[in-house]
């Protein structure tokens, strides 16, 4: 799904010759965001349920539970290597609220948080103007970070990040 | 020192190691409140008009944004930085005409 959404985003961003239509660029931003959203939800469900083909129904059922703003807040924390102290405390290498986060997780987390904001602008803020350079570079960035995240080893840190995308609201408020 | 002043120091182009492919000409900074109501920064990276954005690698885009955020963190700035990219010609062309 995420590959098709990224293809769609690129087609929309390059659809108009000359000055692009805002509608095309806004839909492209939204498609790029949803590519990353569905990718991260899929990875998170695989981390929690398992990746076997026979488990797909369970993953699809669980995937309905993910909340955009909850994921975005979790990503903001991971991108800055700062988790609430109570969350960070038992983690290896934590010092206060500061935690060690790999570059791949930091990057994809920052991109998700940033793109969630841009998706809101694209869908609802008519005062915001998008330009083709912004949209094309975002699409390439999402494509690259998905490839890099796919290549990361299945570490405890990766599993924890992916689980936090679902459980962040409850964890962060304890 | 205000956040904006500290940000401008942290984002001195001469001190930042940004990917050469993007040819960043200047960085503009604004204080911003995001849709969660959190204080944040909005940073516009103005790139050279000659950059072929269809062939800029996503890794370079990611590295540029990471370098900006890392420099802000080192400068003690905790607000999240939302980074936008535009060419000067696109900014000049933004005449508000609805299309």
XYZ file of C-alpha atoms in Angstrom:
273
model
C 0.000 0.000 0.000
C 2.687 2.535 0.944
C 4.543 2.050 -2.365
C 1.376 2.778 -4.333
C 0.635 5.862 -2.242
C 4.144 7.201 -2.838
C 3.769 6.590 -6.592
C 0.443 8.403 -6.466
C 2.014 11.298 -4.548
C 4.752 11.683 -7.146
C 2.265 11.580 -10.025
C 0.180 14.293 -8.371
C 3.216 16.474 -7.645
C 4.348 16.351 -11.278
C 0.903 16.299 -12.897
C 0.610 19.960 -13.919
C 2.989 21.493 -16.410
C 4.242 24.914 -15.384
C 2.836 26.297 -12.136
C 1.270 23.385 -10.286
C -2.264 23.510 -8.958
C -2.504 23.748 -5.180
C -5.060 20.918 -5.197
C -2.526 18.573 -6.828
C 0.253 19.484 -4.389
C -2.035 19.235 -1.352
C -3.248 15.774 -2.353
C 0.363 14.749 -2.954
C 1.352 15.797 0.580
C -1.602 13.885 1.966
C -0.746 10.759 -0.051
C 2.891 10.899 1.119
C 1.729 11.214 4.717
C -0.632 8.265 4.401
C 2.148 6.201 2.821
C 4.249 6.712 5.937
C 1.267 6.261 8.262
C 0.288 2.916 6.745
C 3.907 1.782 6.636
C 4.474 2.490 10.334
C 1.138 0.950 11.351
C 1.998 -2.154 9.333
C 5.432 -2.424 10.927
C 3.982 -1.879 14.386
C 1.336 -4.572 13.888
C 4.037 -6.956 12.666
C 6.083 -6.225 15.781
C 3.124 -6.861 18.076
C 1.270 -9.713 16.328
C 3.894 -11.275 14.079
C 4.723 -11.155 10.401
C 3.366 -14.512 9.177
C 0.890 -14.488 6.307
C -1.627 -16.398 8.414
C -1.609 -13.610 11.006
C -2.723 -10.944 8.551
C -6.321 -10.860 9.778
C -5.132 -10.111 13.321
C -2.808 -7.369 12.037
C -5.599 -5.833 9.966
C -7.914 -5.843 12.978
C -5.324 -4.253 15.265
C -4.398 -1.627 12.674
C -7.746 0.110 13.219
C -6.647 1.088 16.741
C -3.850 3.483 15.735
C -4.488 7.191 16.309
C -2.708 9.788 14.173
C -2.094 12.321 16.944
C -0.934 9.653 19.390
C 1.583 8.356 16.862
C 2.717 11.897 16.124
C 3.338 12.685 19.800
C 5.289 9.465 20.280
C 7.355 10.308 17.213
C 8.078 13.800 18.462
C 9.491 12.343 21.693
C 11.611 9.708 19.936
C 12.903 12.244 17.407
C 14.253 14.425 20.209
C 15.569 11.453 22.273
C 13.461 12.721 25.179
C 10.806 10.431 26.675
C 8.768 11.117 29.817
C 11.000 10.154 32.753
C 8.680 7.376 33.895
C 8.835 5.816 30.441
C 12.591 6.259 30.081
C 13.546 5.080 33.575
C 13.714 1.309 32.966
C 15.249 1.631 29.500
C 18.899 0.655 28.973
C 21.193 3.678 28.679
C 18.565 6.181 29.826
C 19.579 9.199 31.874
C 16.584 11.017 33.291
C 14.311 11.585 30.340
C 17.139 11.327 27.806
C 17.342 8.067 25.889
C 19.570 6.702 23.171
C 17.691 6.472 19.867
C 19.214 5.162 16.636
C 19.524 7.560 13.703
C 17.052 5.562 11.600
C 14.343 5.759 14.281
C 15.070 9.434 14.984
C 14.796 10.247 11.294
C 11.576 8.392 10.555
C 10.014 9.674 13.797
C 10.873 13.300 12.977
C 9.546 12.877 9.454
C 6.258 11.398 10.645
C 5.731 14.192 13.187
C 6.603 16.862 10.613
C 4.522 15.328 7.862
C 1.473 14.938 10.106
C 1.574 18.698 10.604
C 2.002 19.295 6.878
C -0.855 16.915 6.092
C -3.141 18.971 8.371
C -2.026 22.139 6.564
C -2.541 20.523 3.169
C -6.023 19.299 3.998
C -7.393 22.195 6.056
C -5.301 25.385 5.912
C -6.149 27.325 2.775
C -3.789 30.141 3.803
C -0.854 27.766 3.411
C 0.765 27.624 -0.042
C 2.707 24.556 -1.111
C 5.419 24.579 -3.745
C 6.602 21.709 -5.915
C 10.114 21.656 -4.418
C 8.702 21.128 -0.942
C 6.371 18.353 -2.035
C 8.858 16.444 -4.205
C 11.571 16.553 -1.543
C 9.127 15.282 1.092
C 8.154 12.360 -1.160
C 11.802 11.445 -1.735
C 12.516 11.770 1.979
C 9.686 9.399 2.924
C 10.790 6.900 0.267
C 14.372 6.944 1.545
C 13.483 6.654 5.210
C 11.162 3.714 4.635
C 13.987 1.932 2.799
C 16.428 2.665 5.613
C 13.987 1.635 8.345
C 13.268 -1.602 6.479
C 16.996 -2.337 6.543
C 17.390 -1.814 10.298
C 17.873 -4.929 12.425
C 14.960 -6.078 14.534
C 16.305 -4.709 17.823
C 14.476 -4.292 21.125
C 14.679 -0.535 20.603
C 12.953 -0.830 17.213
C 10.250 -3.081 18.660
C 9.707 -0.685 21.569
C 9.389 2.332 19.251
C 6.846 0.491 17.108
C 4.836 -0.615 20.149
C 4.843 2.953 21.477
C 3.051 4.113 18.327
C 0.015 2.240 19.634
C 0.456 2.599 23.396
C 1.911 6.107 23.715
C -1.116 7.882 25.173
C -1.348 5.456 28.081
C 2.416 5.287 28.606
C 3.075 9.017 28.458
C 0.292 9.856 30.914
C 1.442 7.543 33.705
C 18.640 35.826 24.308
C 15.375 35.151 22.464
C 14.638 31.791 20.889
C 14.780 33.387 17.455
C 18.206 34.908 18.139
C 19.521 31.582 19.495
C 18.055 29.828 16.469
C 19.742 32.206 14.050
C 23.088 31.527 15.712
C 22.505 27.749 15.603
C 21.547 27.945 11.938
C 24.518 29.899 10.663
C 24.987 28.434 7.186
C 28.763 28.747 7.437
C 28.758 26.391 10.438
C 26.202 23.840 9.248
C 27.259 20.798 7.247
C 24.356 20.655 4.801
C 24.319 18.348 1.756
C 25.851 20.129 -1.222
C 23.207 18.794 -3.640
C 20.507 21.007 -2.141
C 22.526 24.227 -2.441
C 20.787 25.978 0.455
C 21.033 29.742 -0.046
C 19.480 30.846 3.242
C 17.428 29.645 6.208
C 14.499 31.718 7.441
C 13.105 31.161 10.937
C 9.727 31.931 12.450
C 8.253 31.088 15.844
C 5.210 28.944 15.298
C 2.469 27.140 17.222
C 1.687 23.728 15.797
C -1.711 22.067 15.571
C -1.161 20.410 18.977
C -0.789 23.919 20.466
C 2.915 23.333 21.105
C 5.459 26.127 20.610
C 7.581 25.208 17.622
C 9.808 26.672 14.938
C 9.071 26.967 11.277
C 12.200 26.973 9.167
C 12.257 27.713 5.452
C 15.282 26.465 3.538
C 15.556 28.474 0.338
C 17.471 26.448 -2.237
C 19.129 27.483 -5.484
C 16.754 27.806 -8.436
C 19.038 25.548 -10.467
C 18.563 22.512 -8.186
C 16.722 19.707 -9.988
C 14.431 18.646 -7.155
C 13.207 15.583 -9.042
C 16.722 14.192 -8.712
C 17.640 15.224 -5.178
C 18.020 12.139 -3.008
C 15.693 11.623 -0.077
C 18.772 10.859 2.012
C 20.123 14.344 1.377
C 16.796 15.903 2.352
C 16.764 13.845 5.527
C 20.402 14.726 6.291
C 19.706 18.431 5.843
C 16.775 18.372 8.263
C 18.731 16.233 10.748
C 21.662 18.677 10.645
C 19.324 21.595 11.330
C 17.605 19.839 14.236
C 20.896 18.610 15.699
C 22.368 22.108 15.621
C 19.266 23.488 17.333
C 19.518 20.790 20.023
C 23.180 21.622 20.599
C 22.138 25.272 20.919
C 19.729 24.329 23.714
C 16.594 24.900 21.616
C 13.917 22.354 22.465
C 11.117 23.389 20.120
C 10.456 21.028 17.240
C 11.616 22.468 13.931
C 9.243 22.054 10.992
C 11.444 22.452 7.934
C 10.091 23.551 4.558
C 11.986 23.743 1.263
C 11.387 26.233 -1.559
C 13.163 27.925 -4.422
C 13.233 31.711 -4.547
C 11.380 31.595 -7.874
C 8.564 29.616 -6.250
C 8.303 32.145 -3.431
C 8.248 35.006 -5.954
C 5.628 33.179 -7.997
C 3.319 32.737 -5.002
C 1.096 35.688 -5.832
C -1.890 34.311 -3.957
C -3.755 33.465 -7.132
C -6.014 30.487 -6.518
C -5.513 27.639 -8.953
